[in-house]
Tab-separated table of C-alpha atoms in Angstrom:
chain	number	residue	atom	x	y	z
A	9	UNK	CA	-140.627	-4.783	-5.713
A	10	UNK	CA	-139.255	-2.880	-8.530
A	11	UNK	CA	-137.981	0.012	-6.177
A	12	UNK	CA	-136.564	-2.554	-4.306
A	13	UNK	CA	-134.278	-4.152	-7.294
A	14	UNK	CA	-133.336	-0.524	-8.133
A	15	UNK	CA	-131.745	-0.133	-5.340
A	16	UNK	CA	-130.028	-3.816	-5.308
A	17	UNK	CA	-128.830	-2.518	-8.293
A	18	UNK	CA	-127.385	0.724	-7.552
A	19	UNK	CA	-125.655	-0.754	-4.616
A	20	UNK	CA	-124.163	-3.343	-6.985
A	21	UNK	CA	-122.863	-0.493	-8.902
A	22	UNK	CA	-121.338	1.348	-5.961
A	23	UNK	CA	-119.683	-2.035	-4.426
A	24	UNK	CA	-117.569	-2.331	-7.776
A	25	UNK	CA	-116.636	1.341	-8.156
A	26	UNK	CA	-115.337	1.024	-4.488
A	27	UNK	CA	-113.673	-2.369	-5.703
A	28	UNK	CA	-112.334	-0.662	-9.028
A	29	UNK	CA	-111.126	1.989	-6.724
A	30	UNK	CA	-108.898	-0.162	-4.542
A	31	UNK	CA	-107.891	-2.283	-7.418
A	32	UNK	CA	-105.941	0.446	-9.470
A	33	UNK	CA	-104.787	1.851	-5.775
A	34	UNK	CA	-103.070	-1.178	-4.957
A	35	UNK	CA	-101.458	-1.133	-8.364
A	36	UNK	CA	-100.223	2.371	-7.754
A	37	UNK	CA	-99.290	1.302	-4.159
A	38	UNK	CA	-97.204	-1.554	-5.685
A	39	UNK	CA	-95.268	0.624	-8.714
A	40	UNK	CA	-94.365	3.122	-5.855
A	41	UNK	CA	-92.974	0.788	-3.351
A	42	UNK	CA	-90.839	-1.173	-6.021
A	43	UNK	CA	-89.472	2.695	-7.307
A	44	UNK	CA	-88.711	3.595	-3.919
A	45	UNK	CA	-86.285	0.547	-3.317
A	46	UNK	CA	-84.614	0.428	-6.525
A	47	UNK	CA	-81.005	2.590	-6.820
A	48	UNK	CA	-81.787	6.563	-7.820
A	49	UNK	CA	-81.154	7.505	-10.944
A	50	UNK	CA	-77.976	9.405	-11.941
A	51	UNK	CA	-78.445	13.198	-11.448
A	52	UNK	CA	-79.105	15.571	-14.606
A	53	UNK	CA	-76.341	16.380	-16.194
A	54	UNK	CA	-76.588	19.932	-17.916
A	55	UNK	CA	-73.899	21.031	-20.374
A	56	UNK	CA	-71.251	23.346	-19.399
A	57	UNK	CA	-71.754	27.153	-19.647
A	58	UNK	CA	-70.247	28.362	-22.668
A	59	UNK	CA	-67.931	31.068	-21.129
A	60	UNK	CA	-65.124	33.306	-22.976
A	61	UNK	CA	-62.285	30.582	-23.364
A	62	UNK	CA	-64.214	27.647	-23.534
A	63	UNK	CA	-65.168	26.096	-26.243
A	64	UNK	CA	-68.065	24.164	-24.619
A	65	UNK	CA	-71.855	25.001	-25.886
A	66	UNK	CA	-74.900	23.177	-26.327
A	67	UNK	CA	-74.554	21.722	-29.766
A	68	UNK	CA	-71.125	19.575	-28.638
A	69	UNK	CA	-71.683	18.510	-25.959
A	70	UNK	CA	-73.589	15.768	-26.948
A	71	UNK	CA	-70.388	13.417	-27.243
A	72	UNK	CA	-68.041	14.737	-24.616
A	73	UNK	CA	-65.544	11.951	-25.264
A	74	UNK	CA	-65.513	13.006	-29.200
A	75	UNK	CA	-62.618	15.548	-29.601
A	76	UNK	CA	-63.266	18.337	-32.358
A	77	UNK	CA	-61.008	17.590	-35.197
A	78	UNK	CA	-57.897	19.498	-35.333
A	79	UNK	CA	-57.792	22.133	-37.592
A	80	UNK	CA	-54.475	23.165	-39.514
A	81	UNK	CA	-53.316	26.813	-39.549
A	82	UNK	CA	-50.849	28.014	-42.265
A	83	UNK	CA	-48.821	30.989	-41.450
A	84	UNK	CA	-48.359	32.253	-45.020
A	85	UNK	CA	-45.189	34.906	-43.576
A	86	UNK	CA	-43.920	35.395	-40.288
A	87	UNK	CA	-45.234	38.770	-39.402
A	88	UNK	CA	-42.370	41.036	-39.825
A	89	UNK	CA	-40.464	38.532	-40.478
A	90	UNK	CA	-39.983	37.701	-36.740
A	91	UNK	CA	-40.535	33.971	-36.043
A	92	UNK	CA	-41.408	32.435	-32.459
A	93	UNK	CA	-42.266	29.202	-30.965
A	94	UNK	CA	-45.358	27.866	-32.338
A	95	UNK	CA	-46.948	26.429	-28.759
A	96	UNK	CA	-49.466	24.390	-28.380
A	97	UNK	CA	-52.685	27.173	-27.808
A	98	UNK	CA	-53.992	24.426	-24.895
A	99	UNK	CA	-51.057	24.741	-23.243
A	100	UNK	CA	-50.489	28.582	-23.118
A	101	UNK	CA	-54.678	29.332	-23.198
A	102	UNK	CA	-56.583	26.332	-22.135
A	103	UNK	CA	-58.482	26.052	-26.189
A	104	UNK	CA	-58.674	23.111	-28.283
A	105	UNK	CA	-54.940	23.387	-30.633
A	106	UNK	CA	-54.371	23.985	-34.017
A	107	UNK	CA	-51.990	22.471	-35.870
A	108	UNK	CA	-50.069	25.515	-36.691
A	109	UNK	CA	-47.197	25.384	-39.597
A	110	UNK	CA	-45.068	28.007	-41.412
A	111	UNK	CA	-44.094	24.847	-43.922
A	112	UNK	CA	-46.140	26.099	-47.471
A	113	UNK	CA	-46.408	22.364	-48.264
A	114	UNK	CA	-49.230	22.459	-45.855
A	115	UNK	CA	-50.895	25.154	-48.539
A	116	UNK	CA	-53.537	22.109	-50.179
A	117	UNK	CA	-54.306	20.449	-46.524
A	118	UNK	CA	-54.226	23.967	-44.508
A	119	UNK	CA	-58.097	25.168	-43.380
A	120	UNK	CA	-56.619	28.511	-43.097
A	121	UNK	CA	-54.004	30.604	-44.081
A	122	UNK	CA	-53.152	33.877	-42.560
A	123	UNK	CA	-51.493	36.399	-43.972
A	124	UNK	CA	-49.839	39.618	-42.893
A	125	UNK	CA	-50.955	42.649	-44.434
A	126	UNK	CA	-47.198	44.330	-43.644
A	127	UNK	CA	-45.478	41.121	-45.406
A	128	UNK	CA	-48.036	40.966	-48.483
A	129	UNK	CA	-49.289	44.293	-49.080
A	130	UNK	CA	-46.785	45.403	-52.158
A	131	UNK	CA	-48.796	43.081	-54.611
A	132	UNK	CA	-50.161	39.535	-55.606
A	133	UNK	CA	-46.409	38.219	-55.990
A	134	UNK	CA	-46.401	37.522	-52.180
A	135	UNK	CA	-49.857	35.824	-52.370
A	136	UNK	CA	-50.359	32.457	-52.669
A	137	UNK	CA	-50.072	31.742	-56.923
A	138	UNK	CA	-52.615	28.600	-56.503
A	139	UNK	CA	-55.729	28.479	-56.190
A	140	UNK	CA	-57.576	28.269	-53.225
A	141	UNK	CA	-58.972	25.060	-52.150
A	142	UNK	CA	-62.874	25.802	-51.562
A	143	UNK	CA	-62.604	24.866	-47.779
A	144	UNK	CA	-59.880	26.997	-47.228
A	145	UNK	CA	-59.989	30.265	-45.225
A	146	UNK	CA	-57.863	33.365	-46.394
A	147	UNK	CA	-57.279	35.404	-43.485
A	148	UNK	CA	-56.076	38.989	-43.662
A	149	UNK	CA	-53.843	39.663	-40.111
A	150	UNK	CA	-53.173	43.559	-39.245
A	151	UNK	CA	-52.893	45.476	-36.348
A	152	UNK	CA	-51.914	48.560	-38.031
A	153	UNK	CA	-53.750	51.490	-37.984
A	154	UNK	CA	-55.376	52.452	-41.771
A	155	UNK	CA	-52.783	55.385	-41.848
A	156	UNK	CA	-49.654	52.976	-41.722
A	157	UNK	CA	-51.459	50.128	-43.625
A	158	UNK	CA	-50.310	50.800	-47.167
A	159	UNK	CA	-51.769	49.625	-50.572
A	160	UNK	CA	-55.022	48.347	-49.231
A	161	UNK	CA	-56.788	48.413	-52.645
A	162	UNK	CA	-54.359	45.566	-53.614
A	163	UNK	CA	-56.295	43.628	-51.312
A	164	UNK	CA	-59.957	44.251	-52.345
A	165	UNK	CA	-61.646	41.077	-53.142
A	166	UNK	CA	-58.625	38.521	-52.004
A	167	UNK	CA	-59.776	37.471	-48.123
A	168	UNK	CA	-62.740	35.915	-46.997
A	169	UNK	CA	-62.065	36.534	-43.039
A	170	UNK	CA	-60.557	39.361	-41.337
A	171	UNK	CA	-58.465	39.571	-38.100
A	172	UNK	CA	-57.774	42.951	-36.808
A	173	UNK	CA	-57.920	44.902	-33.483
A	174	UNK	CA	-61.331	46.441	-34.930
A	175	UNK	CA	-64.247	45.409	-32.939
A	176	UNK	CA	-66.459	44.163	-35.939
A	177	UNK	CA	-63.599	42.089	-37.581
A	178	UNK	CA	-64.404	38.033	-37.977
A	179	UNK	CA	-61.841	37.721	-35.679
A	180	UNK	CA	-61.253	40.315	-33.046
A	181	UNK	CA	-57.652	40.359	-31.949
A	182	UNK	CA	-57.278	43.441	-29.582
A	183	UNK	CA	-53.904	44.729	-27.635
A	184	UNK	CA	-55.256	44.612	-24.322
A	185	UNK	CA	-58.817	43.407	-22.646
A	186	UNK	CA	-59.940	44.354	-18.832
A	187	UNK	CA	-60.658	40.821	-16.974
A	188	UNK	CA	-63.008	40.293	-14.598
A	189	UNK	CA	-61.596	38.909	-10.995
A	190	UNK	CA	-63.311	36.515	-9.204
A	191	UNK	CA	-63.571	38.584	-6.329
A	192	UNK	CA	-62.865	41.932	-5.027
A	193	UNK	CA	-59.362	43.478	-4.801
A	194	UNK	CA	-58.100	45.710	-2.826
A	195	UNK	CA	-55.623	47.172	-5.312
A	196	UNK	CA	-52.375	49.110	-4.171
A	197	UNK	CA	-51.844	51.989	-6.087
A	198	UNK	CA	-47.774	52.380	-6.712
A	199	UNK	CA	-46.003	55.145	-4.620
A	200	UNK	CA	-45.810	58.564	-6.904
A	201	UNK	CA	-42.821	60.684	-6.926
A	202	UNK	CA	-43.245	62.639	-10.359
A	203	UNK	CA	-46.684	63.821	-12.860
A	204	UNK	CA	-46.405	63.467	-16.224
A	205	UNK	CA	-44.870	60.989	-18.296
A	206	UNK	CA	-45.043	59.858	-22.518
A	207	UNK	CA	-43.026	57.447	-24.170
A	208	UNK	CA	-43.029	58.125	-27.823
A	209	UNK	CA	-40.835	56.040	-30.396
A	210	UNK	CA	-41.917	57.875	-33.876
A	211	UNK	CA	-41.979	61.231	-33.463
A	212	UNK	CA	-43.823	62.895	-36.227
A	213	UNK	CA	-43.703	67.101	-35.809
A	214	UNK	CA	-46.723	67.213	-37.737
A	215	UNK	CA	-48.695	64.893	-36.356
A	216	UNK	CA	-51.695	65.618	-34.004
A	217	UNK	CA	-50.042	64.200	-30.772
A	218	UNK	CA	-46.851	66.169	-30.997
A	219	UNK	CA	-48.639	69.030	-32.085
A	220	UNK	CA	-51.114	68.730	-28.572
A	221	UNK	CA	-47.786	67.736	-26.712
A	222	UNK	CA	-45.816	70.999	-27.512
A	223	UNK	CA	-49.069	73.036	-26.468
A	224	UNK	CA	-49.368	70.856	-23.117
A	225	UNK	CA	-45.640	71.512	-21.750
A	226	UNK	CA	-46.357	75.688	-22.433
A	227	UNK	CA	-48.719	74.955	-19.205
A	228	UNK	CA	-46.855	72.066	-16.957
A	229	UNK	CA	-43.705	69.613	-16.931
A	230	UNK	CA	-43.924	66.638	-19.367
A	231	UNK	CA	-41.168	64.026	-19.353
A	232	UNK	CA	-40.888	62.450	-22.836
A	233	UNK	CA	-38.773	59.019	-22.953
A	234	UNK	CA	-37.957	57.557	-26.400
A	235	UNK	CA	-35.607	58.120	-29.511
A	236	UNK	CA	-35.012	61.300	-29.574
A	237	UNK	CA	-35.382	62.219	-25.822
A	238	UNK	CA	-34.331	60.408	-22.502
A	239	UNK	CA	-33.463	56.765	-23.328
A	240	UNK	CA	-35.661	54.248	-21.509
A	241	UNK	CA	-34.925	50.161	-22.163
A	242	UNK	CA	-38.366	47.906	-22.396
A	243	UNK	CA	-36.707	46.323	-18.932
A	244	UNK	CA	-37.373	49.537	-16.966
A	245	UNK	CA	-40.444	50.817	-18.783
A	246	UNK	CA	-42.836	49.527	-16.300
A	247	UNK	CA	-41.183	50.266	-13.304
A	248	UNK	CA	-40.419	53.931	-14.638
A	249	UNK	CA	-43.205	55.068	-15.736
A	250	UNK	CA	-45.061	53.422	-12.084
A	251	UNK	CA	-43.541	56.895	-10.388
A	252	UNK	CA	-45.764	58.875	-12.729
A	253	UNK	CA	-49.654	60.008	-11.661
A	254	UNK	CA	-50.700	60.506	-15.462
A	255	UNK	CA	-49.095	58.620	-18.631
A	256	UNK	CA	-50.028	60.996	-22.413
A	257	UNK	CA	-51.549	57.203	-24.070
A	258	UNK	CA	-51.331	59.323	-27.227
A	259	UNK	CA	-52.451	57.028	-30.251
A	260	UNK	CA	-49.531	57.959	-33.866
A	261	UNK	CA	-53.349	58.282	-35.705
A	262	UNK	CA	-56.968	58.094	-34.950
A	263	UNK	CA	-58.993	55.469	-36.403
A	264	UNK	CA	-61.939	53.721	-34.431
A	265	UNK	CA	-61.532	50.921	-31.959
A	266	UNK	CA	-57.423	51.556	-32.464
A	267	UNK	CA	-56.095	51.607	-29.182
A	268	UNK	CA	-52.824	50.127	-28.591
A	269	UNK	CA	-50.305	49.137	-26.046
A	270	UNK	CA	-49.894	52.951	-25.556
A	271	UNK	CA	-52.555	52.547	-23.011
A	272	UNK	CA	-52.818	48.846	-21.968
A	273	UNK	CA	-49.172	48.295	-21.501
A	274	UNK	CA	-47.475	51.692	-20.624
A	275	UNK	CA	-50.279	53.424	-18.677
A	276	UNK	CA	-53.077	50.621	-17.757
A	277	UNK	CA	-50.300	47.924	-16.747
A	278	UNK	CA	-47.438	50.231	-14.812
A	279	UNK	CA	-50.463	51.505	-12.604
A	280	UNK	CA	-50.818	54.977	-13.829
A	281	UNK	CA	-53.815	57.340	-14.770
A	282	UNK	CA	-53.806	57.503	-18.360
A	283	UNK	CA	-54.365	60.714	-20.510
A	284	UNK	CA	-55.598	59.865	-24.172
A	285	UNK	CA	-55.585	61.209	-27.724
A	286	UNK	CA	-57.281	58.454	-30.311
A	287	UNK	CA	-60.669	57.671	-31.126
A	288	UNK	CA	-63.726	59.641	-29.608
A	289	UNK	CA	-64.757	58.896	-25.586
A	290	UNK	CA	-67.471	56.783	-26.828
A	291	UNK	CA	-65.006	54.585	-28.352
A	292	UNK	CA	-63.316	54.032	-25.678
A	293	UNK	CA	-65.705	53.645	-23.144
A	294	UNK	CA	-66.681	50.462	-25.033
A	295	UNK	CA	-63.277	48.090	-23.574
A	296	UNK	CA	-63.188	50.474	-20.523
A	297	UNK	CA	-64.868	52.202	-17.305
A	298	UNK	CA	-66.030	55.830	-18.200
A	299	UNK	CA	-63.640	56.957	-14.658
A	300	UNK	CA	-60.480	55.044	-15.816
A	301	UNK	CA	-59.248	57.607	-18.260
A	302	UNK	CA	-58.989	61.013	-18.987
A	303	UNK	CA	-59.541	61.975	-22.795
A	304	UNK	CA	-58.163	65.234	-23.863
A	305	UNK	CA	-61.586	66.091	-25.981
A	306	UNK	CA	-63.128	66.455	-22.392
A	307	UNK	CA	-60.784	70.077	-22.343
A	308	UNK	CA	-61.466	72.854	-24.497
A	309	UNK	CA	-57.907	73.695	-24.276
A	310	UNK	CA	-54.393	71.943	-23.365
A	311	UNK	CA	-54.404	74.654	-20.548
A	312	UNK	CA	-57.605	73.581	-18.760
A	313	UNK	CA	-56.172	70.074	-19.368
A	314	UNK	CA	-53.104	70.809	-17.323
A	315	UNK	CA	-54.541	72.952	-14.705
A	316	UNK	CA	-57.087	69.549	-14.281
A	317	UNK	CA	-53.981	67.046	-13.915
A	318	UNK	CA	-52.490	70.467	-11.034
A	319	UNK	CA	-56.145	69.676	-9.319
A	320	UNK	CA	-56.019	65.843	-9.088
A	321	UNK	CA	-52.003	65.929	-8.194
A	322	UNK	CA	-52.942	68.209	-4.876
A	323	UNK	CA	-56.186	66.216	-4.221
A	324	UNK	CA	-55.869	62.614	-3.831
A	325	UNK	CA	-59.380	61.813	-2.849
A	326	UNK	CA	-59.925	62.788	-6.247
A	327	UNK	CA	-57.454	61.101	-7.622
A	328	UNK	CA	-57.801	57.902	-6.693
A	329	UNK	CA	-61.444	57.496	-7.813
A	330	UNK	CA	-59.576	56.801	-11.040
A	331	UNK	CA	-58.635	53.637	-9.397
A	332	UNK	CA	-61.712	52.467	-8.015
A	333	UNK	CA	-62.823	50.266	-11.099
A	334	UNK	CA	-59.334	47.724	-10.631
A	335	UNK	CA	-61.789	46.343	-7.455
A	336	UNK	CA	-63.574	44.340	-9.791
A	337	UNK	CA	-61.350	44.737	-13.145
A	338	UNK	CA	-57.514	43.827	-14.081
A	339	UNK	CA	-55.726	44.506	-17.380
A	340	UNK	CA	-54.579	42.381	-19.861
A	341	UNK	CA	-52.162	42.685	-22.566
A	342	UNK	CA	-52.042	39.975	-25.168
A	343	UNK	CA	-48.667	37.902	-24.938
A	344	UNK	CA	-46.911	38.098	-27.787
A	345	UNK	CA	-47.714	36.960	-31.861
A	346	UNK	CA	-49.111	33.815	-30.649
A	347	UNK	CA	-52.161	35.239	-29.078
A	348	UNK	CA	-53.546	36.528	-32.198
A	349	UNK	CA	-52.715	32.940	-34.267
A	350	UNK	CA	-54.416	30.879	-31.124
A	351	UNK	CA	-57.274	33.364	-31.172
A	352	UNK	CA	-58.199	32.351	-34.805
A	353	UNK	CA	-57.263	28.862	-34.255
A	354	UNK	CA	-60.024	28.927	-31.147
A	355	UNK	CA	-62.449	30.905	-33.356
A	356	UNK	CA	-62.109	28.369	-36.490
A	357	UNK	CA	-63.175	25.449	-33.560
A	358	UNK	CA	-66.600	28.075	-32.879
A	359	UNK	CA	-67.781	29.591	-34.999
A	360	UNK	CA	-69.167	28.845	-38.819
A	361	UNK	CA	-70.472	31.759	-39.751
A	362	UNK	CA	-68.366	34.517	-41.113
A	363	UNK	CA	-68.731	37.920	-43.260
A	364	UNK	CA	-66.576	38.460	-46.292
A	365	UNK	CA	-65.283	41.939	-46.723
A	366	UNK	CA	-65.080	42.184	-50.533
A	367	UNK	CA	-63.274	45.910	-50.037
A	368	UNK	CA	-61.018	46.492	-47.345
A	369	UNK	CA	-60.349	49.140	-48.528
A	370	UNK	CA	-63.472	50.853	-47.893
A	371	UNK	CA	-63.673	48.934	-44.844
A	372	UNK	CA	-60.767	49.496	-42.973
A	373	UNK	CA	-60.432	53.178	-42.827
C-alpha cells in the first residue's frame, strides 16, 4: 500500500508540472498574439554621422528641433583693410551662422574677436584697450609666413586661440584642401602647347627661389609672368598657365605646413604638374598624393631637375601618372576672406576645447 500512494503521489506531481507547463505557455501564446497585431514600432533612429561640414555628433542630437545658439563674431580690423560682404556661412557652406559684425559696439556681447596679425602687429594701440570679458575668445588670424609676419613678440601672451594655415593651429584655415568625389572621374588633362611656367609677384634676388630659378633656366626654357617680366591679368592666369606641363609652385620662404595658392590655385587648379620649393616632401605629402608633385629636394642638382621635366615632356605615359590621383581627388581653393571667418564661426559651434599659445613667438616660426 505504501508503494502504491508513492506513486499516486508522484503522478500528482507530474499532472501539475504538465498543467504549470501549459499555464505559463498559454500566457506566452497570448502576449505574442496581441504583439503581433498591434502597429510596429517606429524604426531606430541613429544620429547622423558627424562628417567634415556638419555639425551633427552624438552629444546634439538629442534635441534635433533645438537650434545651437548663435554665436557672435567680432571682426576687430578688416584684414588689410579690404572689407567684403559678410554672408550668411549657411548659405555659402551649409554650417550653423555666426552673427558676424565689424561694429566694435559688439566688443562686450562678441564670443570672439579676431584679429589680424598684419592690421595689429605694430603694438597694443590697435588692440582692444578693455578688458576682456572672461567668455570671450581672442583670436589671432594670419596667413603669413613667420618671415613676413613682423613683431611677433608683441603678441606673446595676448590670444587664447590661433587661426593660421599651420596644421596644429586651434583653427586650421589652409589655402587649398584636395576633396574627395563621390565617385570616380575620368579627368581630362588640358591640351599642352609649352613646358615651363612661374608666376612670381615679389621678386627677391636673394631669395632661395630666384636663386634655384636662375640656376634652372642655365639647363631649359622657363617662362616667368609677373611684375617685372611678361604681364599676366588674374582673368587669364588660369587659362595661361593650362598650356604649361610643369608650373615652379615656388613658396617666397620655407616654413612648415606653408603652402599657398602658389600650388593650389596656379598649378593644382589650371591642371598642370607642379614643381615645388617650400617645406620638406614629408610636409607636403601630408594635404597631398606622394605622385602629384615634383619637389626639387628629390634632384641633387637644378640640371638633373631639368633633364627629368626633358624625360616626362617626350614620355607621356610617364607623364600622366601625375594625374592619376584627380580619379578619386579634386582641388579646392578657399573662396575668398570669408572662408577663414565661417571656418572659426563653424569651429566655435564644435568644439570646446582649445590650447592657448602663451608665445607665438616661439610658436610660429
Amino acid at each position: 500500500m505504501e508503494a502504491t500512494g508513492q506513486k499516486k503521489g508522484f503522478l500528482g506531481k507530474q499532472f501539475f508540472a504538465v498543467l504549470l507547463f501549459h499555464f505559463f505557455f498559454g500566457i506566452c501564446l497570448f502576449t505574442y498574439i496581441r504583439q503581433t497585431r498591434e502597429p510596429e514600432s517606429a524604426p531606430c533612429s541613429y544620429p547622423p554621422s558627424t562628417l567634415p561640414g556638419s555639425l551633427a555628433s552624438p552629444e546634439n542630437t538629442s534635441s534635433p528641433e533645438k537650434k545651437a545658439p548663435e554665436l557672435t563674431i567680432l571682426l576687430w580690423t578688416w584684414p588689410f583693410g579690404q572689407s567684403f560682404p559678410l554672408t550668411k556661412c549657411s548659405t555659402l557652406f551649409g554650417i550653423p551662422d555666426c552673427h558676424m559684425t565689424a561694429d566694435r559696439s559688439w566688443y562686450h556681447k562678441a564670443d570672439a574677436v579676431v584679429m589680424h596679425h598684419w592690421d595689429v602687429y605694430s603694438g597694443p594701440s590697435r588692440l582692444p584697450r578693455e578688458p576682456r570679458p572672461p567668455f570671450q575668445h581672442w583670436i589671432w588670424f594670419n596667413l603669413e609666413s613667420p618671415s613676413h609676419s613682423p613683431n611677433l613678440g608683441a603678441m606673446n601672451g595676448i590670444f587664447n586661440m590661433t587661426m593660421t594655415y599651420r596644421k596644429d593651429s586651434d583653427i586650421f584655415s589652409p589655402y587649398g584642401s584636395l576633396e574627395l568625389l563621390r565617385q570616380p572621374h575620368n579627368f581630362t588633362i588640358p591640351a599642352k602647347t609649352k613646358l615651363v611656367a612661374w608666376a612670381v609677384s615679389n621678386w627677391n634676388p636673394g631669395s632661395r627661389r630666384v636663386q634655384y630659378y636662375t640656376e634652372l633656366k642655365k639647363y631649359i626654357h622657363v617662362d616667368v609672368y609677373g611684375r617685372q617680366h611678361k604681364p599676366l591679368s588674374q582673368e587669364q592666369l588660369l587659362p595661361t598657365l593650362s598650356q604649361y606641363k610643369f608650373y615652379l609652385a615656388f613658396e617666397n620662404s620655407l616654413h612648415e605646413d606653408y603652402i599657398t595658392e602658389k600650388l593650389w590655385k596656379n598649378a593644382l587648379t589650371s591642371g598642370t604638374v607642379p614643381v615645388v620649393c617650400g617645406p620638406p616632401r614629408q610636409n607636403y605629402e601630408r594635404f597631398l598624393p606622394p605622385d602629384s608633385f615634383i619637389h626639387i629636394d628629390d634632384f641633387p642638382s637644378a640640371l638633373e631637375l631639368a633633364q627629368y621635366l626633358e624625360q616626362l615632356d617626350k614620355d607621356p605615359v610617364r607623364y600622366e601618372r601625375y594625374f592619376q590621383w584627380r580619379t578619386w581627388l579634386s582641388p579646392s581653393i578657399s573662396p575668398g576672406w570669408i572662408f577663414h571667418y565661417c571656418n572659426a564661426c563653424q569651429f566655435l559651434h564644435r568644439t570646446k576645447s582649445y590650447q592657448t599659445m602663451r608665445s607665438l613667438s616661439t610658436w610660429f616660426r
